[in-house]
mmCIF file of C-alpha atoms in Angstrom:
data_model
loop_
_atom_site.group_PDB
_atom_site.id
_atom_site.type_symbol
_atom_site.label_atom_id
_atom_site.label_comp_id
_atom_site.label_asym_id
_atom_site.label_seq_id
_atom_site.Cartn_x
_atom_site.Cartn_y
_atom_site.Cartn_z
ATOM 1 C CA ALA A 1 5.944 -18.575 26.101
ATOM 2 C CA LYS A 2 5.271 -15.861 23.555
ATOM 3 C CA SER A 3 1.876 -16.087 21.833
ATOM 4 C CA ASN A 4 1.754 -16.068 18.040
ATOM 5 C CA SER A 5 -1.516 -14.524 16.870
ATOM 6 C CA PHE A 6 -0.524 -15.369 13.300
ATOM 7 C CA GLY A 7 0.188 -19.041 13.989
ATOM 8 C CA GLU A 8 -2.579 -20.261 11.692
ATOM 9 C CA CYS A 9 -1.979 -17.857 8.790
ATOM 10 C CA ALA A 10 -0.094 -19.729 6.089
ATOM 11 C CA LEU A 11 0.144 -16.633 3.873
ATOM 12 C CA LEU A 12 1.983 -14.614 6.507
ATOM 13 C CA GLN A 13 4.151 -17.558 7.502
ATOM 14 C CA GLY A 14 5.056 -18.121 3.853
ATOM 15 C CA ARG A 15 6.061 -14.472 3.427
ATOM 16 C CA PHE A 16 7.804 -13.773 6.720
ATOM 17 C CA GLY A 17 8.585 -17.117 8.396
ATOM 18 C CA GLU A 18 6.844 -18.968 11.181
ATOM 19 C CA GLY A 19 8.071 -16.903 14.115
ATOM 20 C CA ALA A 20 5.883 -14.151 15.559
ATOM 21 C CA ASP A 21 8.781 -11.665 15.561
ATOM 22 C CA GLY A 22 9.452 -12.149 11.855
ATOM 23 C CA ILE A 23 5.791 -11.795 10.950
ATOM 24 C CA VAL A 24 5.354 -8.638 13.019
ATOM 25 C CA ALA A 25 8.533 -7.116 11.559
ATOM 26 C CA GLY A 26 7.349 -8.005 8.053
ATOM 27 C CA LEU A 27 3.959 -6.409 8.588
ATOM 28 C CA VAL A 28 5.424 -3.278 10.166
ATOM 29 C CA GLY A 29 7.857 -2.816 7.268
ATOM 30 C CA ARG A 30 5.645 -4.060 4.456
ATOM 31 C CA PHE A 31 5.365 -0.627 2.819
ATOM 32 C CA ASP A 32 9.086 0.203 3.032
ATOM 33 C CA ASN A 33 9.512 -0.412 -0.708
ATOM 34 C CA PHE A 34 6.087 1.011 -1.587
ATOM 35 C CA PRO A 35 6.138 4.732 -0.752
ATOM 36 C CA VAL A 36 2.751 5.441 -2.376
ATOM 37 C CA HIS A 37 1.175 2.662 -0.291
ATOM 38 C CA LYS A 38 2.852 4.083 2.829
ATOM 39 C CA LEU A 39 1.442 7.552 2.219
ATOM 40 C CA CYS A 40 -2.024 6.075 1.690
ATOM 41 C CA TYR A 41 -1.674 4.030 4.874
ATOM 42 C CA ASP A 42 -0.579 7.148 6.791
ATOM 43 C CA HIS A 43 -3.388 9.139 5.149
ATOM 44 C CA SER A 44 -4.122 11.255 8.217
ATOM 45 C CA SER A 45 -0.693 12.884 7.950
ATOM 46 C CA THR A 46 -0.397 12.822 4.133
ATOM 47 C CA THR A 47 -1.277 15.907 2.127
ATOM 48 C CA ALA A 48 -2.811 16.080 -1.324
ATOM 49 C CA GLN A 49 0.403 17.833 -2.389
ATOM 50 C CA GLU A 50 2.752 15.077 -1.144
ATOM 51 C CA LEU A 51 1.016 12.144 -2.789
ATOM 52 C CA PRO A 52 1.290 13.237 -6.453
ATOM 53 C CA LEU A 53 4.975 14.060 -5.954
ATOM 54 C CA CYS A 54 5.576 10.605 -4.545
ATOM 55 C CA ILE A 55 3.742 8.986 -7.461
ATOM 56 C CA GLU A 56 5.718 11.031 -9.989
ATOM 57 C CA ASN A 57 9.002 10.014 -8.320
ATOM 58 C CA GLN A 58 8.339 6.308 -8.854
ATOM 59 C CA GLU A 59 10.558 5.008 -11.659
ATOM 60 C CA GLU A 60 8.248 2.188 -12.631
ATOM 61 C CA VAL A 61 4.568 2.728 -11.946
ATOM 62 C CA GLU A 62 3.683 -0.900 -12.622
ATOM 63 C CA GLU A 63 6.212 -2.278 -10.120
ATOM 64 C CA SER A 64 5.239 0.217 -7.419
ATOM 65 C CA PHE A 65 1.486 -0.174 -7.860
ATOM 66 C CA VAL A 66 0.882 -3.676 -6.476
ATOM 67 C CA ASP A 67 2.512 -4.905 -3.273
ATOM 68 C CA GLU A 68 3.409 -8.470 -2.353
ATOM 69 C CA PHE A 69 -0.141 -9.128 -1.130
ATOM 70 C CA GLY A 70 -1.658 -7.903 -4.395
ATOM 71 C CA MET A 71 -2.836 -4.653 -2.829
ATOM 72 C CA THR A 72 -2.837 -1.344 -4.683
ATOM 73 C CA PRO A 73 -2.730 2.114 -3.062
ATOM 74 C CA PHE A 74 -6.517 2.135 -3.514
ATOM 75 C CA HIS A 75 -6.839 -1.004 -1.363
ATOM 76 C CA VAL A 76 -4.611 0.529 1.293
ATOM 77 C CA LEU A 77 -6.481 3.835 1.334
ATOM 78 C CA PHE A 78 -9.856 2.125 1.616
ATOM 79 C CA SER A 79 -8.682 -0.237 4.348
ATOM 80 C CA THR A 80 -8.456 2.753 6.694
ATOM 81 C CA ALA A 81 -11.344 3.742 8.957
ATOM 82 C CA GLU A 82 -11.819 7.129 7.289
ATOM 83 C CA PRO A 83 -10.345 7.253 3.769
ATOM 84 C CA SER A 84 -9.422 10.679 2.453
ATOM 85 C CA GLY A 85 -11.476 11.913 -0.489
ATOM 86 C CA GLU A 86 -8.639 14.258 -1.474
ATOM 87 C CA LEU A 87 -6.121 11.420 -1.653
ATOM 88 C CA LEU A 88 -8.581 9.274 -3.591
ATOM 89 C CA GLN A 89 -8.912 12.048 -6.157
ATOM 90 C CA VAL A 90 -5.108 12.234 -6.464
ATOM 91 C CA LEU A 91 -4.910 8.472 -7.068
ATOM 92 C CA LEU A 92 -7.679 8.620 -9.665
ATOM 93 C CA ASP A 93 -5.974 11.546 -11.428
ATOM 94 C CA LYS A 94 -2.458 10.073 -11.358
ATOM 95 C CA PHE A 95 -2.915 6.390 -12.089
ATOM 96 C CA PRO A 96 -4.026 5.337 -15.572
ATOM 97 C CA SER A 97 -7.408 3.609 -15.626
ATOM 98 C CA CYS A 98 -5.778 0.399 -16.882
ATOM 99 C CA TYR A 99 -4.085 0.030 -13.454
ATOM 100 C CA VAL A 100 -7.214 0.896 -11.541
ATOM 101 C CA LEU A 101 -9.378 -1.534 -13.535
ATOM 102 C CA GLY A 102 -6.700 -4.232 -13.753
ATOM 103 C CA TRP A 103 -6.434 -4.318 -17.540
#
């Protein structure tokens, strides 16, 4: 039988279903509709030139700023082992302080 490491996580089950395959697929694709989050997650291959272009291409900053788990690009960037100072500076320059501070 296939083990489900997420079997006790109600949040993930509520978002992606109870099956391990659905949860894994949901986690793997969770940034598909959040390109800024994806670039922050893939920070080691993201340049300081790519990120501002991606942010500028978002039609609605508010809708693209917080994902379904309530995480912002800042959360994603700082959840990595070695966050990029250059990408942090881009985020601070591009996002209004009201988004950063949650106003």
